[in-house]
Amino acid sequence: MNNLFFDLDGTLVNSEKGIMKGLKYMYEHTLGYVPHDDATLRKFIGPTFSYSFKKYDNIEVNDPIAKERMRSFREYYDVEGWKELTVIDGVYEMLEQLKDSGKEIFVATSKPEVHAKNIVEHFGMKPYIRHVFGASDDEVTRSLKEDVISYGIEKTSVDLNSDNLVMVGDRSSDVIGAHKNNLKAIGVTYGFGDKDELSQASSDWIVNKPLEIAKIALEN
């Protein structure tokens, strides 16, 4: 595999602190209280807000309430939250190994593309990553991982196809999105998903550390 699409949250970076604080800020400023415990709020990390609002709050993404909440979340996250993350241990070393081996590295995330680009640049990953593909700013017209992957494949000038491209991510949505684009997937257990979730989604490989991703890429 010569080319790798990486999810961002839970795969390259640990974004829990900023997102959790943003979600609590969102609920406090729109509801006056936080209706979910921390375990439920953590499940918001990875999937799109449209999915999470529907599943946990029973509201559709085009509902005015959802739009108000999204604006409130961004009041915090766009200023402070996106900086409150850390790069996962071993990620820089993995990126270095892949780059030195001639692999092309991309980001494919359900996070809005502008935020993803800011994170990649702010945390010094830009020299390793050829392109960053993300959700549209409204997180509606292009938010599902399968749509982001398809968008990335179409947009880049690199020759990408199912024979030389793999998706790497920590949630079932990454695996499902890969398979819907006829790609194989590497699932990682060190993020916000777990082995059971990745197995049930039929991940082609499951790894526990970033450097194991480089090993698979170099051997296949």
PDB file of C-alpha atoms in Angstrom:
ATOM      1  CA  MET A   1       0.000   0.000   0.000  1.00  0.00           C
ATOM      2  CA  ASN A   2       1.573   3.236  -1.189  1.00  0.00           C
ATOM      3  CA  ASN A   3      -1.042   5.661   0.112  1.00  0.00           C
ATOM      4  CA  LEU A   4      -2.736   6.004   3.480  1.00  0.00           C
ATOM      5  CA  PHE A   5      -5.787   8.032   4.503  1.00  0.00           C
ATOM      6  CA  PHE A   6      -5.740   8.788   8.243  1.00  0.00           C
ATOM      7  CA  ASP A   7      -8.600   9.763  10.465  1.00  0.00           C
ATOM      8  CA  LEU A   8      -7.612  12.626  12.784  1.00  0.00           C
ATOM      9  CA  ASP A   9      -9.411  12.450  16.153  1.00  0.00           C
ATOM     10  CA  GLY A  10      -8.325   9.338  18.020  1.00  0.00           C
ATOM     11  CA  THR A  11      -5.934   8.231  15.283  1.00  0.00           C
ATOM     12  CA  LEU A  12      -3.347  10.996  15.002  1.00  0.00           C
ATOM     13  CA  VAL A  13      -4.413  13.243  17.878  1.00  0.00           C
ATOM     14  CA  ASN A  14      -6.169  12.939  21.219  1.00  0.00           C
ATOM     15  CA  SER A  15      -8.818  15.632  20.981  1.00  0.00           C
ATOM     16  CA  GLU A  16     -10.913  14.547  23.963  1.00  0.00           C
ATOM     17  CA  LYS A  17     -10.228  17.513  26.256  1.00  0.00           C
ATOM     18  CA  GLY A  18     -11.196  20.248  23.790  1.00  0.00           C
ATOM     19  CA  ILE A  19     -14.243  18.444  22.413  1.00  0.00           C
ATOM     20  CA  MET A  20     -15.551  17.473  25.857  1.00  0.00           C
ATOM     21  CA  LYS A  21     -15.183  21.040  27.115  1.00  0.00           C
ATOM     22  CA  GLY A  22     -16.817  22.313  23.935  1.00  0.00           C
ATOM     23  CA  LEU A  23     -19.781  19.955  24.327  1.00  0.00           C
ATOM     24  CA  LYS A  24     -20.302  20.969  27.943  1.00  0.00           C
ATOM     25  CA  TYR A  25     -20.055  24.642  26.983  1.00  0.00           C
ATOM     26  CA  MET A  26     -22.600  23.984  24.212  1.00  0.00           C
ATOM     27  CA  TYR A  27     -25.172  22.368  26.482  1.00  0.00           C
ATOM     28  CA  GLU A  28     -24.688  24.843  29.327  1.00  0.00           C
ATOM     29  CA  HIS A  29     -25.214  27.780  26.966  1.00  0.00           C
ATOM     30  CA  THR A  30     -28.216  26.317  25.135  1.00  0.00           C
ATOM     31  CA  LEU A  31     -29.961  24.128  27.724  1.00  0.00           C
ATOM     32  CA  GLY A  32     -28.582  25.487  30.971  1.00  0.00           C
ATOM     33  CA  TYR A  33     -27.305  22.065  31.973  1.00  0.00           C
ATOM     34  CA  VAL A  34     -25.451  19.064  30.526  1.00  0.00           C
ATOM     35  CA  PRO A  35     -27.919  16.214  29.824  1.00  0.00           C
ATOM     36  CA  HIS A  36     -25.324  13.468  29.295  1.00  0.00           C
ATOM     37  CA  ASP A  37     -22.610  11.894  31.407  1.00  0.00           C
ATOM     38  CA  ASP A  38     -18.983  11.915  30.302  1.00  0.00           C
ATOM     39  CA  ALA A  39     -19.185   8.369  28.921  1.00  0.00           C
ATOM     40  CA  THR A  40     -21.947   9.439  26.518  1.00  0.00           C
ATOM     41  CA  LEU A  41     -20.237  12.682  25.573  1.00  0.00           C
ATOM     42  CA  ARG A  42     -17.104  10.741  24.599  1.00  0.00           C
ATOM     43  CA  LYS A  43     -19.214   8.892  22.033  1.00  0.00           C
ATOM     44  CA  PHE A  44     -19.679  12.226  20.221  1.00  0.00           C
ATOM     45  CA  ILE A  45     -15.974  12.127  19.330  1.00  0.00           C
ATOM     46  CA  GLY A  46     -15.458  10.658  15.880  1.00  0.00           C
ATOM     47  CA  PRO A  47     -18.920  10.471  14.295  1.00  0.00           C
ATOM     48  CA  THR A  48     -20.553  13.569  12.849  1.00  0.00           C
ATOM     49  CA  PHE A  49     -22.627  15.866  15.032  1.00  0.00           C
ATOM     50  CA  SER A  50     -25.632  15.104  12.833  1.00  0.00           C
ATOM     51  CA  TYR A  51     -25.324  11.436  13.827  1.00  0.00           C
ATOM     52  CA  SER A  52     -24.770  12.193  17.524  1.00  0.00           C
ATOM     53  CA  PHE A  53     -27.577  14.756  17.799  1.00  0.00           C
ATOM     54  CA  LYS A  54     -29.992  12.267  16.266  1.00  0.00           C
ATOM     55  CA  LYS A  55     -28.856   9.328  18.379  1.00  0.00           C
ATOM     56  CA  TYR A  56     -28.454  10.983  21.777  1.00  0.00           C
ATOM     57  CA  ASP A  57     -30.746  14.042  21.592  1.00  0.00           C
ATOM     58  CA  ASN A  58     -33.336  12.825  19.075  1.00  0.00           C
ATOM     59  CA  ILE A  59     -33.021  15.923  16.897  1.00  0.00           C
ATOM     60  CA  GLU A  60     -32.214  16.187  13.203  1.00  0.00           C
ATOM     61  CA  VAL A  61     -29.219  18.184  12.013  1.00  0.00           C
ATOM     62  CA  ASN A  62     -31.436  20.689  10.143  1.00  0.00           C
ATOM     63  CA  ASP A  63     -33.480  21.378  13.276  1.00  0.00           C
ATOM     64  CA  PRO A  64     -32.978  24.975  14.513  1.00  0.00           C
ATOM     65  CA  ILE A  65     -32.042  23.555  17.919  1.00  0.00           C
ATOM     66  CA  ALA A  66     -29.206  21.543  16.377  1.00  0.00           C
ATOM     67  CA  LYS A  67     -27.974  24.590  14.475  1.00  0.00           C
ATOM     68  CA  GLU A  68     -28.019  26.686  17.646  1.00  0.00           C
ATOM     69  CA  ARG A  69     -26.040  24.020  19.477  1.00  0.00           C
ATOM     70  CA  MET A  70     -23.521  23.785  16.684  1.00  0.00           C
ATOM     71  CA  ARG A  71     -22.968  27.547  16.775  1.00  0.00           C
ATOM     72  CA  SER A  72     -22.503  27.402  20.533  1.00  0.00           C
ATOM     73  CA  PHE A  73     -20.010  24.529  20.306  1.00  0.00           C
ATOM     74  CA  ARG A  74     -17.975  26.472  17.769  1.00  0.00           C
ATOM     75  CA  GLU A  75     -17.906  29.553  20.004  1.00  0.00           C
ATOM     76  CA  TYR A  76     -15.665  27.544  22.282  1.00  0.00           C
ATOM     77  CA  TYR A  77     -13.987  25.045  19.980  1.00  0.00           C
ATOM     78  CA  ASP A  78     -12.988  27.451  17.200  1.00  0.00           C
ATOM     79  CA  VAL A  79     -11.135  29.675  19.660  1.00  0.00           C
ATOM     80  CA  GLU A  80      -9.795  27.389  22.394  1.00  0.00           C
ATOM     81  CA  GLY A  81     -10.906  23.803  21.956  1.00  0.00           C
ATOM     82  CA  TRP A  82      -8.951  22.869  18.839  1.00  0.00           C
ATOM     83  CA  LYS A  83      -5.698  23.780  20.583  1.00  0.00           C
ATOM     84  CA  GLU A  84      -6.442  21.595  23.614  1.00  0.00           C
ATOM     85  CA  LEU A  85      -5.292  18.363  22.075  1.00  0.00           C
ATOM     86  CA  THR A  86      -2.129  16.302  22.055  1.00  0.00           C
ATOM     87  CA  VAL A  87      -0.482  14.271  19.341  1.00  0.00           C
ATOM     88  CA  ILE A  88      -0.715  10.584  20.243  1.00  0.00           C
ATOM     89  CA  ASP A  89       2.534   8.946  21.361  1.00  0.00           C
ATOM     90  CA  GLY A  90       4.322   7.291  18.459  1.00  0.00           C
ATOM     91  CA  VAL A  91       2.507   9.230  15.725  1.00  0.00           C
ATOM     92  CA  TYR A  92       5.432  11.431  14.700  1.00  0.00           C
ATOM     93  CA  GLU A  93       7.701   8.377  14.523  1.00  0.00           C
ATOM     94  CA  MET A  94       5.131   6.523  12.435  1.00  0.00           C
ATOM     95  CA  LEU A  95       4.736   9.449  10.042  1.00  0.00           C
ATOM     96  CA  GLU A  96       8.512   9.688   9.734  1.00  0.00           C
ATOM     97  CA  GLN A  97       8.831   5.998   8.859  1.00  0.00           C
ATOM     98  CA  LEU A  98       6.062   6.204   6.269  1.00  0.00           C
ATOM     99  CA  LYS A  99       7.452   9.354   4.691  1.00  0.00           C
ATOM    100  CA  ASP A 100      10.998   7.943   4.572  1.00  0.00           C
ATOM    101  CA  SER A 101       9.619   4.848   2.831  1.00  0.00           C
ATOM    102  CA  GLY A 102       8.017   6.910   0.082  1.00  0.00           C
ATOM    103  CA  LYS A 103       4.423   6.516   1.245  1.00  0.00           C
ATOM    104  CA  GLU A 104       1.919   9.290   0.556  1.00  0.00           C
ATOM    105  CA  ILE A 105       0.010  10.352   3.680  1.00  0.00           C
ATOM    106  CA  PHE A 106      -3.382  12.065   3.709  1.00  0.00           C
ATOM    107  CA  VAL A 107      -5.905  13.034   6.376  1.00  0.00           C
ATOM    108  CA  ALA A 108      -9.577  12.134   5.860  1.00  0.00           C
ATOM    109  CA  THR A 109     -11.683  13.380   8.752  1.00  0.00           C
ATOM    110  CA  SER A 110     -15.298  14.194   9.559  1.00  0.00           C
ATOM    111  CA  LYS A 111     -14.020  17.339  11.283  1.00  0.00           C
ATOM    112  CA  PRO A 112     -14.527  20.497   9.178  1.00  0.00           C
ATOM    113  CA  GLU A 113     -11.632  20.757   6.741  1.00  0.00           C
ATOM    114  CA  VAL A 114     -10.538  24.205   7.902  1.00  0.00           C
ATOM    115  CA  HIS A 115     -10.141  22.963  11.496  1.00  0.00           C
ATOM    116  CA  ALA A 116      -8.299  19.843  10.407  1.00  0.00           C
ATOM    117  CA  LYS A 117      -5.829  21.903   8.385  1.00  0.00           C
ATOM    118  CA  ASN A 118      -5.222  24.222  11.351  1.00  0.00           C
ATOM    119  CA  ILE A 119      -4.506  21.243  13.619  1.00  0.00           C
ATOM    120  CA  VAL A 120      -2.137  19.573  11.166  1.00  0.00           C
ATOM    121  CA  GLU A 121      -0.175  22.812  10.748  1.00  0.00           C
ATOM    122  CA  HIS A 122      -0.251  23.869  14.410  1.00  0.00           C
ATOM    123  CA  PHE A 123       1.132  20.540  15.616  1.00  0.00           C
ATOM    124  CA  GLY A 124       3.874  20.232  13.039  1.00  0.00           C
ATOM    125  CA  MET A 125       2.451  17.400  10.963  1.00  0.00           C
ATOM    126  CA  LYS A 126       2.205  19.342   7.712  1.00  0.00           C
ATOM    127  CA  PRO A 127       5.647  18.218   6.378  1.00  0.00           C
ATOM    128  CA  TYR A 128       4.427  14.603   6.435  1.00  0.00           C
ATOM    129  CA  ILE A 129       0.922  15.050   5.047  1.00  0.00           C
ATOM    130  CA  ARG A 130       0.240  15.701   1.374  1.00  0.00           C
ATOM    131  CA  HIS A 131      -3.414  16.736   1.612  1.00  0.00           C
ATOM    132  CA  VAL A 132      -6.042  17.217   4.306  1.00  0.00           C
ATOM    133  CA  PHE A 133      -9.608  16.257   3.394  1.00  0.00           C
ATOM    134  CA  GLY A 134     -12.426  17.047   5.790  1.00  0.00           C
ATOM    135  CA  ALA A 135     -16.109  17.705   6.163  1.00  0.00           C
ATOM    136  CA  SER A 136     -17.729  20.761   4.640  1.00  0.00           C
ATOM    137  CA  ASP A 137     -18.010  23.726   7.003  1.00  0.00           C
ATOM    138  CA  ASP A 138     -21.705  23.022   7.659  1.00  0.00           C
ATOM    139  CA  GLU A 139     -20.873  19.358   8.460  1.00  0.00           C
ATOM    140  CA  VAL A 140     -23.965  18.355   6.473  1.00  0.00           C
ATOM    141  CA  THR A 141     -23.251  18.281   2.734  1.00  0.00           C
ATOM    142  CA  ARG A 142     -20.027  16.284   3.249  1.00  0.00           C
ATOM    143  CA  SER A 143     -19.703  14.774   6.695  1.00  0.00           C
ATOM    144  CA  LEU A 144     -19.971  10.983   6.521  1.00  0.00           C
ATOM    145  CA  LYS A 145     -16.567   9.324   6.381  1.00  0.00           C
ATOM    146  CA  GLU A 146     -17.476   7.513   3.166  1.00  0.00           C
ATOM    147  CA  ASP A 147     -18.196  10.900   1.541  1.00  0.00           C
ATOM    148  CA  VAL A 148     -14.952  12.442   2.799  1.00  0.00           C
ATOM    149  CA  ILE A 149     -12.955   9.495   1.454  1.00  0.00           C
ATOM    150  CA  SER A 150     -14.680   9.721  -1.928  1.00  0.00           C
ATOM    151  CA  TYR A 151     -14.098  13.481  -2.010  1.00  0.00           C
ATOM    152  CA  GLY A 152     -10.407  12.983  -1.227  1.00  0.00           C
ATOM    153  CA  ILE A 153      -9.924  10.366  -3.910  1.00  0.00           C
ATOM    154  CA  GLU A 154     -11.554  12.633  -6.486  1.00  0.00           C
ATOM    155  CA  LYS A 155      -9.789  15.833  -5.435  1.00  0.00           C
ATOM    156  CA  THR A 156      -6.148  14.742  -5.249  1.00  0.00           C
ATOM    157  CA  SER A 157      -3.855  14.508  -8.240  1.00  0.00           C
ATOM    158  CA  VAL A 158      -2.246  11.362  -6.795  1.00  0.00           C
ATOM    159  CA  ASP A 159      -3.286   8.117  -8.501  1.00  0.00           C
ATOM    160  CA  LEU A 160      -5.394   6.489  -5.805  1.00  0.00           C
ATOM    161  CA  ASN A 161      -7.299   3.244  -6.144  1.00  0.00           C
ATOM    162  CA  SER A 162      -8.300   0.276  -4.017  1.00  0.00           C
ATOM    163  CA  ASP A 163      -5.040  -1.511  -4.803  1.00  0.00           C
ATOM    164  CA  ASN A 164      -2.758   1.122  -3.322  1.00  0.00           C
ATOM    165  CA  LEU A 165      -4.843   2.990  -0.738  1.00  0.00           C
ATOM    166  CA  VAL A 166      -5.897   2.079   2.812  1.00  0.00           C
ATOM    167  CA  MET A 167      -7.964   3.924   5.429  1.00  0.00           C
ATOM    168  CA  VAL A 168      -6.709   4.140   9.018  1.00  0.00           C
ATOM    169  CA  GLY A 169      -9.074   5.017  11.855  1.00  0.00           C
ATOM    170  CA  ASP A 170     -10.316   4.281  15.358  1.00  0.00           C
ATOM    171  CA  ARG A 171     -14.090   4.046  14.850  1.00  0.00           C
ATOM    172  CA  SER A 172     -16.423   1.767  12.938  1.00  0.00           C
ATOM    173  CA  SER A 173     -17.363   4.727  10.721  1.00  0.00           C
ATOM    174  CA  ASP A 174     -13.783   4.751   9.395  1.00  0.00           C
ATOM    175  CA  VAL A 175     -13.939   1.059   8.529  1.00  0.00           C
ATOM    176  CA  ILE A 176     -17.415   1.252   7.016  1.00  0.00           C
ATOM    177  CA  GLY A 177     -16.458   4.359   5.031  1.00  0.00           C
ATOM    178  CA  ALA A 178     -13.399   2.571   3.673  1.00  0.00           C
ATOM    179  CA  HIS A 179     -15.335  -0.519   2.639  1.00  0.00           C
ATOM    180  CA  LYS A 180     -18.020   1.571   0.932  1.00  0.00           C
ATOM    181  CA  ASN A 181     -15.219   3.000  -1.213  1.00  0.00           C
ATOM    182  CA  ASN A 182     -13.811  -0.503  -1.860  1.00  0.00           C
ATOM    183  CA  LEU A 183     -10.784   0.150   0.360  1.00  0.00           C
ATOM    184  CA  LYS A 184      -9.252  -1.948   3.100  1.00  0.00           C
ATOM    185  CA  ALA A 185      -9.082  -0.499   6.597  1.00  0.00           C
ATOM    186  CA  ILE A 186      -6.643  -0.544   9.483  1.00  0.00           C
ATOM    187  CA  GLY A 187      -8.466  -0.108  12.786  1.00  0.00           C
ATOM    188  CA  VAL A 188      -6.627   1.303  15.802  1.00  0.00           C
ATOM    189  CA  THR A 189      -7.552   0.493  19.392  1.00  0.00           C
ATOM    190  CA  TYR A 190      -5.684   3.354  21.066  1.00  0.00           C
ATOM    191  CA  GLY A 191      -8.331   5.925  20.093  1.00  0.00           C
ATOM    192  CA  PHE A 192     -12.012   6.263  20.970  1.00  0.00           C
ATOM    193  CA  GLY A 193     -13.178   2.937  19.561  1.00  0.00           C
ATOM    194  CA  ASP A 194     -12.215  -0.532  20.737  1.00  0.00           C
ATOM    195  CA  LYS A 195     -11.399  -3.943  19.336  1.00  0.00           C
ATOM    196  CA  ASP A 196     -15.007  -5.173  19.475  1.00  0.00           C
ATOM    197  CA  GLU A 197     -16.311  -2.155  17.560  1.00  0.00           C
ATOM    198  CA  LEU A 198     -13.621  -2.495  14.897  1.00  0.00           C
ATOM    199  CA  SER A 199     -14.060  -6.261  14.615  1.00  0.00           C
ATOM    200  CA  GLN A 200     -17.813  -5.958  14.186  1.00  0.00           C
ATOM    201  CA  ALA A 201     -17.188  -3.474  11.373  1.00  0.00           C
ATOM    202  CA  SER A 202     -14.882  -6.081   9.740  1.00  0.00           C
ATOM    203  CA  SER A 203     -11.672  -4.080   9.913  1.00  0.00           C
ATOM    204  CA  ASP A 204      -9.022  -5.776   7.761  1.00  0.00           C
ATOM    205  CA  TRP A 205      -6.309  -5.179  10.358  1.00  0.00           C
ATOM    206  CA  ILE A 206      -6.471  -4.085  14.000  1.00  0.00           C
ATOM    207  CA  VAL A 207      -3.457  -2.537  15.720  1.00  0.00           C
ATOM    208  CA  ASN A 208      -2.703  -1.251  19.196  1.00  0.00           C
ATOM    209  CA  LYS A 209       0.093   1.248  18.490  1.00  0.00           C
ATOM    210  CA  PRO A 210       0.873   3.778  15.730  1.00  0.00           C
ATOM    211  CA  LEU A 211       4.146   2.121  14.735  1.00  0.00           C
ATOM    212  CA  GLU A 212       2.229  -1.075  13.915  1.00  0.00           C
ATOM    213  CA  ILE A 213       0.514   0.896  11.138  1.00  0.00           C
ATOM    214  CA  ALA A 214       3.869   1.626   9.512  1.00  0.00           C
ATOM    215  CA  LYS A 215       4.793  -2.045   9.777  1.00  0.00           C
ATOM    216  CA  ILE A 216       1.634  -3.120   7.939  1.00  0.00           C
ATOM    217  CA  ALA A 217       2.122  -0.458   5.254  1.00  0.00           C
ATOM    218  CA  LEU A 218       5.699  -1.535   4.630  1.00  0.00           C
ATOM    219  CA  GLU A 219       4.788  -5.222   4.415  1.00  0.00           C
ATOM    220  CA  ASN A 220       1.761  -4.904   2.102  1.00  0.00           C
TER     221      ASN A 220
END
